Amino acid sequence: MEGHGTTALFEIFGLRVSSYVTTMWLVMAVILIFSYFATRNLKKVPSGAQNAMEYIIQVLTEFFSGIMGPKRAKQYLPILVTYFLFILFSNYSGLLPLSGHIPGLAAPTSTISVTAGLAIVVFFCTHFFGIKENGIGYFKHFFQPVAFLFPLMIIEELVRPLSLSLRLYGNIFGEEMVTAQLFAMVPFGVPLIMQLMSILFGLIQAFVFTLLAAVYFGGATADHH
């Protein structure tokens, strides 16, 4: 599954385009189309796509407000919602028929290169938001509660993207491998149950990744004076 997804389908300006990349394009297109139809004709009494989008925004706003506070939840909601939707749709792309077995379709979150990229963006955004909010005072938290813990604080910061990427990749790739093995052994019944459970697992993994990103953003933008 990993080998098929990493095989180059074609090249653009010398850059290899694999099934993971084309599926990411598909996921982004779905999000853009969904956002367009949800916002193109806003009504006071929402329905259809607008209703679904408002429900997602409301649930996530309340969820992140409990972590970061209402002000920062609203401030960082666009990037957090984007992360959540992208990871959720990427996870669910692995549930499509023949995903990972036909060229052009492979769950992006089942490869470490994509999850590592997502985690690295969280890493740099965390420190960018921290410096933007607190200025030079942001770096004080590396020496708190006592200065001699500074090396450990740096290690903790560097481990975060590794932990984020491996957790998401391991869960999605592992779930796909288990489903494939079950399908090979018992073609009927059991794989369907696993597929239904994967709907829940995909949602949980999207929530966990976005939750940790919100915790990192909230910690970096808190008052360190």
PDB file of C-alpha atoms in Angstrom:
ATOM      1  CA  MET A   1       0.000   0.000   0.000  1.00  0.00           C
ATOM      2  CA  GLU A   2       2.821   2.355   0.893  1.00  0.00           C
ATOM      3  CA  GLY A   3       4.755   1.391  -2.253  1.00  0.00           C
ATOM      4  CA  HIS A   4       1.783   1.968  -4.536  1.00  0.00           C
ATOM      5  CA  GLY A   5       1.023   5.362  -3.044  1.00  0.00           C
ATOM      6  CA  THR A   6       4.581   6.626  -3.398  1.00  0.00           C
ATOM      7  CA  THR A   7       4.893   5.572  -7.059  1.00  0.00           C
ATOM      8  CA  ALA A   8       5.132   8.618  -9.317  1.00  0.00           C
ATOM      9  CA  LEU A   9       2.082   9.005 -11.574  1.00  0.00           C
ATOM     10  CA  PHE A  10       3.581  11.902 -13.525  1.00  0.00           C
ATOM     11  CA  GLU A  11       5.865  14.880 -13.064  1.00  0.00           C
ATOM     12  CA  ILE A  12       5.289  18.647 -12.969  1.00  0.00           C
ATOM     13  CA  PHE A  13       8.426  20.746 -13.513  1.00  0.00           C
ATOM     14  CA  GLY A  14      10.514  17.779 -12.389  1.00  0.00           C
ATOM     15  CA  LEU A  15       8.458  17.206  -9.220  1.00  0.00           C
ATOM     16  CA  ARG A  16       7.021  13.713  -8.820  1.00  0.00           C
ATOM     17  CA  VAL A  17       3.256  13.532  -8.291  1.00  0.00           C
ATOM     18  CA  SER A  18       2.111  10.417  -6.427  1.00  0.00           C
ATOM     19  CA  SER A  19      -1.323   9.057  -5.496  1.00  0.00           C
ATOM     20  CA  TYR A  20      -1.001  10.762  -2.108  1.00  0.00           C
ATOM     21  CA  VAL A  21      -0.586  14.121  -3.833  1.00  0.00           C
ATOM     22  CA  THR A  22      -3.516  13.658  -6.226  1.00  0.00           C
ATOM     23  CA  THR A  23      -5.719  12.573  -3.310  1.00  0.00           C
ATOM     24  CA  MET A  24      -4.677  15.700  -1.386  1.00  0.00           C
ATOM     25  CA  TRP A  25      -5.752  17.753  -4.403  1.00  0.00           C
ATOM     26  CA  LEU A  26      -9.082  15.914  -4.352  1.00  0.00           C
ATOM     27  CA  VAL A  27      -9.494  16.572  -0.605  1.00  0.00           C
ATOM     28  CA  MET A  28      -8.687  20.266  -1.046  1.00  0.00           C
ATOM     29  CA  ALA A  29     -11.142  20.494  -3.943  1.00  0.00           C
ATOM     30  CA  VAL A  30     -13.889  18.889  -1.831  1.00  0.00           C
ATOM     31  CA  ILE A  31     -13.238  21.358   1.029  1.00  0.00           C
ATOM     32  CA  LEU A  32     -13.237  24.337  -1.355  1.00  0.00           C
ATOM     33  CA  ILE A  33     -16.448  23.240  -3.085  1.00  0.00           C
ATOM     34  CA  PHE A  34     -18.128  22.513   0.256  1.00  0.00           C
ATOM     35  CA  SER A  35     -17.055  25.931   1.602  1.00  0.00           C
ATOM     36  CA  TYR A  36     -18.275  27.660  -1.564  1.00  0.00           C
ATOM     37  CA  PHE A  37     -21.754  26.146  -1.421  1.00  0.00           C
ATOM     38  CA  ALA A  38     -21.927  26.711   2.351  1.00  0.00           C
ATOM     39  CA  THR A  39     -21.192  30.438   2.085  1.00  0.00           C
ATOM     40  CA  ARG A  40     -22.329  31.570  -1.376  1.00  0.00           C
ATOM     41  CA  ASN A  41     -25.871  32.523  -0.293  1.00  0.00           C
ATOM     42  CA  LEU A  42     -25.949  32.954   3.478  1.00  0.00           C
ATOM     43  CA  LYS A  43     -29.394  32.941   5.068  1.00  0.00           C
ATOM     44  CA  LYS A  44     -30.635  33.812   8.564  1.00  0.00           C
ATOM     45  CA  VAL A  45     -32.279  30.391   8.754  1.00  0.00           C
ATOM     46  CA  PRO A  46     -29.534  28.070   7.440  1.00  0.00           C
ATOM     47  CA  SER A  47     -30.136  24.878   5.522  1.00  0.00           C
ATOM     48  CA  GLY A  48     -28.104  22.304   3.620  1.00  0.00           C
ATOM     49  CA  ALA A  49     -24.357  22.994   3.372  1.00  0.00           C
ATOM     50  CA  GLN A  50     -24.623  26.261   5.333  1.00  0.00           C
ATOM     51  CA  ASN A  51     -26.325  24.438   8.169  1.00  0.00           C
ATOM     52  CA  ALA A  52     -23.635  21.741   8.230  1.00  0.00           C
ATOM     53  CA  MET A  53     -20.821  24.298   8.095  1.00  0.00           C
ATOM     54  CA  GLU A  54     -22.340  26.419  10.878  1.00  0.00           C
ATOM     55  CA  TYR A  55     -22.764  23.307  13.028  1.00  0.00           C
ATOM     56  CA  ILE A  56     -19.103  22.331  12.520  1.00  0.00           C
ATOM     57  CA  ILE A  57     -17.932  25.889  13.283  1.00  0.00           C
ATOM     58  CA  GLN A  58     -20.117  26.127  16.389  1.00  0.00           C
ATOM     59  CA  VAL A  59     -18.997  22.768  17.797  1.00  0.00           C
ATOM     60  CA  LEU A  60     -15.311  23.474  17.170  1.00  0.00           C
ATOM     61  CA  THR A  61     -15.536  27.046  18.509  1.00  0.00           C
ATOM     62  CA  GLU A  62     -17.043  25.834  21.777  1.00  0.00           C
ATOM     63  CA  PHE A  63     -14.515  22.999  21.945  1.00  0.00           C
ATOM     64  CA  PHE A  64     -11.478  25.227  21.396  1.00  0.00           C
ATOM     65  CA  SER A  65     -12.846  27.968  23.678  1.00  0.00           C
ATOM     66  CA  GLY A  66     -12.541  25.531  26.557  1.00  0.00           C
ATOM     67  CA  ILE A  67      -8.859  25.055  25.706  1.00  0.00           C
ATOM     68  CA  MET A  68      -7.674  28.495  24.578  1.00  0.00           C
ATOM     69  CA  GLY A  69     -10.364  30.846  25.781  1.00  0.00           C
ATOM     70  CA  PRO A  70     -13.044  32.433  23.539  1.00  0.00           C
ATOM     71  CA  LYS A  71     -10.815  35.213  22.164  1.00  0.00           C
ATOM     72  CA  ARG A  72      -7.928  33.028  21.019  1.00  0.00           C
ATOM     73  CA  ALA A  73     -10.287  30.265  19.860  1.00  0.00           C
ATOM     74  CA  LYS A  74     -11.928  32.767  17.503  1.00  0.00           C
ATOM     75  CA  GLN A  75      -8.529  34.145  16.451  1.00  0.00           C
ATOM     76  CA  TYR A  76      -7.017  30.782  15.512  1.00  0.00           C
ATOM     77  CA  LEU A  77     -10.228  29.066  14.425  1.00  0.00           C
ATOM     78  CA  PRO A  78      -9.524  29.323  10.648  1.00  0.00           C
ATOM     79  CA  ILE A  79      -6.269  27.350  10.791  1.00  0.00           C
ATOM     80  CA  LEU A  80      -7.636  24.858  13.325  1.00  0.00           C
ATOM     81  CA  VAL A  81     -10.816  24.195  11.316  1.00  0.00           C
ATOM     82  CA  THR A  82      -8.717  23.831   8.163  1.00  0.00           C
ATOM     83  CA  TYR A  83      -6.520  21.275   9.905  1.00  0.00           C
ATOM     84  CA  PHE A  84      -9.548  19.379  11.192  1.00  0.00           C
ATOM     85  CA  LEU A  85     -11.372  19.225   7.867  1.00  0.00           C
ATOM     86  CA  PHE A  86      -8.248  18.365   5.864  1.00  0.00           C
ATOM     87  CA  ILE A  87      -7.248  15.532   8.191  1.00  0.00           C
ATOM     88  CA  LEU A  88     -10.829  14.265   8.485  1.00  0.00           C
ATOM     89  CA  PHE A  89     -11.407  14.115   4.715  1.00  0.00           C
ATOM     90  CA  SER A  90      -7.914  12.667   4.197  1.00  0.00           C
ATOM     91  CA  ASN A  91      -8.647   9.909   6.709  1.00  0.00           C
ATOM     92  CA  TYR A  92     -12.003   9.174   5.077  1.00  0.00           C
ATOM     93  CA  SER A  93     -10.458   9.053   1.590  1.00  0.00           C
ATOM     94  CA  GLY A  94      -8.913   5.759   2.715  1.00  0.00           C
ATOM     95  CA  LEU A  95     -12.423   4.335   3.104  1.00  0.00           C
ATOM     96  CA  LEU A  96     -13.301   4.864  -0.555  1.00  0.00           C
ATOM     97  CA  PRO A  97     -13.504   1.673  -2.641  1.00  0.00           C
ATOM     98  CA  LEU A  98     -10.085   0.530  -3.964  1.00  0.00           C
ATOM     99  CA  SER A  99      -8.291   3.341  -2.120  1.00  0.00           C
ATOM    100  CA  GLY A 100      -4.600   2.471  -2.048  1.00  0.00           C
ATOM    101  CA  HIS A 101      -5.072  -0.072  -4.851  1.00  0.00           C
ATOM    102  CA  ILE A 102      -5.750   2.130  -7.872  1.00  0.00           C
ATOM    103  CA  PRO A 103      -3.466   4.890  -9.177  1.00  0.00           C
ATOM    104  CA  GLY A 104      -4.443   8.355  -8.018  1.00  0.00           C
ATOM    105  CA  LEU A 105      -6.243   7.382  -4.815  1.00  0.00           C
ATOM    106  CA  ALA A 106      -4.456   6.801  -1.480  1.00  0.00           C
ATOM    107  CA  ALA A 107      -5.205   8.291   1.945  1.00  0.00           C
ATOM    108  CA  PRO A 108      -2.676  11.141   2.431  1.00  0.00           C
ATOM    109  CA  THR A 109      -2.566  10.624   6.210  1.00  0.00           C
ATOM    110  CA  SER A 110      -1.381   7.041   5.726  1.00  0.00           C
ATOM    111  CA  THR A 111       2.082   8.279   4.696  1.00  0.00           C
ATOM    112  CA  ILE A 112       4.578   9.789   7.127  1.00  0.00           C
ATOM    113  CA  SER A 113       5.641  12.498   4.659  1.00  0.00           C
ATOM    114  CA  VAL A 114       2.205  14.156   4.774  1.00  0.00           C
ATOM    115  CA  THR A 115       1.677  13.839   8.534  1.00  0.00           C
ATOM    116  CA  ALA A 116       5.215  15.121   9.143  1.00  0.00           C
ATOM    117  CA  GLY A 117       4.486  18.113   6.911  1.00  0.00           C
ATOM    118  CA  LEU A 118       1.317  18.896   8.859  1.00  0.00           C
ATOM    119  CA  ALA A 119       3.184  18.602  12.179  1.00  0.00           C
ATOM    120  CA  ILE A 120       6.060  20.805  11.013  1.00  0.00           C
ATOM    121  CA  VAL A 121       3.598  23.547  10.036  1.00  0.00           C
ATOM    122  CA  VAL A 122       2.085  23.321  13.548  1.00  0.00           C
ATOM    123  CA  PHE A 123       5.602  23.593  15.010  1.00  0.00           C
ATOM    124  CA  PHE A 124       6.489  26.785  13.133  1.00  0.00           C
ATOM    125  CA  CYS A 125       3.013  28.313  13.575  1.00  0.00           C
ATOM    126  CA  THR A 126       3.231  27.699  17.337  1.00  0.00           C
ATOM    127  CA  HIS A 127       6.433  29.724  17.701  1.00  0.00           C
ATOM    128  CA  PHE A 128       5.336  32.357  15.176  1.00  0.00           C
ATOM    129  CA  PHE A 129       2.079  32.948  17.055  1.00  0.00           C
ATOM    130  CA  GLY A 130       3.963  32.976  20.386  1.00  0.00           C
ATOM    131  CA  ILE A 131       6.448  35.604  19.231  1.00  0.00           C
ATOM    132  CA  LYS A 132       3.709  37.636  17.547  1.00  0.00           C
ATOM    133  CA  GLU A 133       1.624  37.661  20.749  1.00  0.00           C
ATOM    134  CA  ASN A 134       4.342  38.088  23.392  1.00  0.00           C
ATOM    135  CA  GLY A 135       7.334  39.485  21.521  1.00  0.00           C
ATOM    136  CA  ILE A 136      10.744  38.639  22.978  1.00  0.00           C
ATOM    137  CA  GLY A 137       9.006  37.726  26.255  1.00  0.00           C
ATOM    138  CA  TYR A 138       7.777  34.551  24.547  1.00  0.00           C
ATOM    139  CA  PHE A 139      11.156  32.921  25.141  1.00  0.00           C
ATOM    140  CA  LYS A 140      10.818  33.317  28.929  1.00  0.00           C
ATOM    141  CA  HIS A 141       8.748  30.160  29.177  1.00  0.00           C
ATOM    142  CA  PHE A 142      11.748  28.106  28.071  1.00  0.00           C
ATOM    143  CA  PHE A 143      13.392  29.054  31.393  1.00  0.00           C
ATOM    144  CA  GLN A 144      10.363  28.477  33.590  1.00  0.00           C
ATOM    145  CA  PRO A 145       9.787  27.276  36.233  1.00  0.00           C
ATOM    146  CA  VAL A 146      13.598  27.047  36.716  1.00  0.00           C
ATOM    147  CA  ALA A 147      16.368  27.952  34.246  1.00  0.00           C
ATOM    148  CA  PHE A 148      18.265  24.654  34.396  1.00  0.00           C
ATOM    149  CA  LEU A 149      15.298  22.917  32.741  1.00  0.00           C
ATOM    150  CA  PHE A 150      16.018  24.845  29.520  1.00  0.00           C
ATOM    151  CA  PRO A 151      17.563  21.830  27.679  1.00  0.00           C
ATOM    152  CA  LEU A 152      14.557  19.677  28.568  1.00  0.00           C
ATOM    153  CA  MET A 153      12.158  22.382  27.389  1.00  0.00           C
ATOM    154  CA  ILE A 154      13.959  22.512  24.027  1.00  0.00           C
ATOM    155  CA  ILE A 155      13.811  18.728  23.691  1.00  0.00           C
ATOM    156  CA  GLU A 156      10.095  18.806  24.493  1.00  0.00           C
ATOM    157  CA  GLU A 157       9.502  21.373  21.746  1.00  0.00           C
ATOM    158  CA  LEU A 158      11.447  19.303  19.206  1.00  0.00           C
ATOM    159  CA  VAL A 159       9.648  16.076  20.123  1.00  0.00           C
ATOM    160  CA  ARG A 160       6.196  17.588  19.598  1.00  0.00           C
ATOM    161  CA  PRO A 161       6.156  17.443  15.752  1.00  0.00           C
ATOM    162  CA  LEU A 162       7.594  13.915  15.859  1.00  0.00           C
ATOM    163  CA  SER A 163       4.859  12.816  18.248  1.00  0.00           C
ATOM    164  CA  LEU A 164       2.123  14.535  16.234  1.00  0.00           C
ATOM    165  CA  SER A 165       3.183  13.032  12.915  1.00  0.00           C
ATOM    166  CA  LEU A 166       3.815   9.489  14.182  1.00  0.00           C
ATOM    167  CA  ARG A 167       0.532   9.322  16.102  1.00  0.00           C
ATOM    168  CA  LEU A 168      -1.585  10.261  13.085  1.00  0.00           C
ATOM    169  CA  TYR A 169       0.421   8.216  10.594  1.00  0.00           C
ATOM    170  CA  GLY A 170       0.585   5.141  12.828  1.00  0.00           C
ATOM    171  CA  ASN A 171      -3.125   5.067  13.550  1.00  0.00           C
ATOM    172  CA  ILE A 172      -4.318   5.609   9.970  1.00  0.00           C
ATOM    173  CA  PHE A 173      -1.728   3.356   8.321  1.00  0.00           C
ATOM    174  CA  GLY A 174      -2.266   0.660  10.940  1.00  0.00           C
ATOM    175  CA  GLU A 175      -6.035   0.784  10.542  1.00  0.00           C
ATOM    176  CA  GLU A 176      -5.694   0.431   6.755  1.00  0.00           C
ATOM    177  CA  MET A 177      -3.335  -2.523   7.096  1.00  0.00           C
ATOM    178  CA  VAL A 178      -5.651  -4.294   9.547  1.00  0.00           C
ATOM    179  CA  THR A 179      -8.635  -3.765   7.237  1.00  0.00           C
ATOM    180  CA  ALA A 180      -6.672  -5.096   4.253  1.00  0.00           C
ATOM    181  CA  GLN A 181      -5.553  -8.198   6.172  1.00  0.00           C
ATOM    182  CA  LEU A 182      -9.084  -8.881   7.429  1.00  0.00           C
ATOM    183  CA  PHE A 183     -10.435  -8.515   3.900  1.00  0.00           C
ATOM    184  CA  ALA A 184      -7.856 -11.031   2.660  1.00  0.00           C
ATOM    185  CA  MET A 185      -8.781 -13.559   5.359  1.00  0.00           C
ATOM    186  CA  VAL A 186     -12.558 -12.969   5.648  1.00  0.00           C
ATOM    187  CA  PRO A 187     -13.864 -11.111   2.564  1.00  0.00           C
ATOM    188  CA  PHE A 188     -17.397 -10.683   3.919  1.00  0.00           C
ATOM    189  CA  GLY A 189     -18.719  -9.175   7.156  1.00  0.00           C
ATOM    190  CA  VAL A 190     -15.658  -8.466   9.300  1.00  0.00           C
ATOM    191  CA  PRO A 191     -14.018  -5.903   6.942  1.00  0.00           C
ATOM    192  CA  LEU A 192     -17.334  -4.019   6.794  1.00  0.00           C
ATOM    193  CA  ILE A 193     -17.389  -3.783  10.593  1.00  0.00           C
ATOM    194  CA  MET A 194     -13.807  -2.522  10.532  1.00  0.00           C
ATOM    195  CA  GLN A 195     -14.738   0.049   7.882  1.00  0.00           C
ATOM    196  CA  LEU A 196     -17.586   1.326  10.058  1.00  0.00           C
ATOM    197  CA  MET A 197     -15.228   1.565  13.039  1.00  0.00           C
ATOM    198  CA  SER A 198     -12.749   3.441  10.825  1.00  0.00           C
ATOM    199  CA  ILE A 199     -15.316   6.229  10.422  1.00  0.00           C
ATOM    200  CA  LEU A 200     -15.096   6.792  14.189  1.00  0.00           C
ATOM    201  CA  PHE A 201     -11.301   6.330  14.269  1.00  0.00           C
ATOM    202  CA  GLY A 202     -10.826   8.874  11.470  1.00  0.00           C
ATOM    203  CA  LEU A 203     -12.914  11.434  13.343  1.00  0.00           C
ATOM    204  CA  ILE A 204     -11.055  10.817  16.608  1.00  0.00           C
ATOM    205  CA  GLN A 205      -7.642  11.178  14.962  1.00  0.00           C
ATOM    206  CA  ALA A 206      -8.659  14.454  13.312  1.00  0.00           C
ATOM    207  CA  PHE A 207      -9.885  15.711  16.696  1.00  0.00           C
ATOM    208  CA  VAL A 208      -6.732  14.596  18.542  1.00  0.00           C
ATOM    209  CA  PHE A 209      -4.359  16.251  16.065  1.00  0.00           C
ATOM    210  CA  THR A 210      -6.349  19.509  16.073  1.00  0.00           C
ATOM    211  CA  LEU A 211      -6.751  19.401  19.864  1.00  0.00           C
ATOM    212  CA  LEU A 212      -2.988  19.148  20.360  1.00  0.00           C
ATOM    213  CA  ALA A 213      -2.407  21.943  17.854  1.00  0.00           C
ATOM    214  CA  ALA A 214      -4.845  24.117  19.836  1.00  0.00           C
ATOM    215  CA  VAL A 215      -3.044  23.251  23.091  1.00  0.00           C
ATOM    216  CA  TYR A 216       0.315  24.235  21.545  1.00  0.00           C
ATOM    217  CA  PHE A 217      -1.095  27.486  20.109  1.00  0.00           C
ATOM    218  CA  GLY A 218      -2.817  28.293  23.401  1.00  0.00           C
ATOM    219  CA  GLY A 219       0.337  27.659  25.433  1.00  0.00           C
ATOM    220  CA  ALA A 220       2.539  29.730  23.112  1.00  0.00           C
ATOM    221  CA  THR A 221       0.170  32.719  23.040  1.00  0.00           C
ATOM    222  CA  ALA A 222      -0.525  32.721  26.789  1.00  0.00           C
ATOM    223  CA  ASP A 223       0.890  35.587  28.846  1.00  0.00           C
ATOM    224  CA  HIS A 224       4.457  34.608  29.792  1.00  0.00           C
ATOM    225  CA  HIS A 225       5.218  37.782  31.779  1.00  0.00           C
TER     226      HIS A 225
END
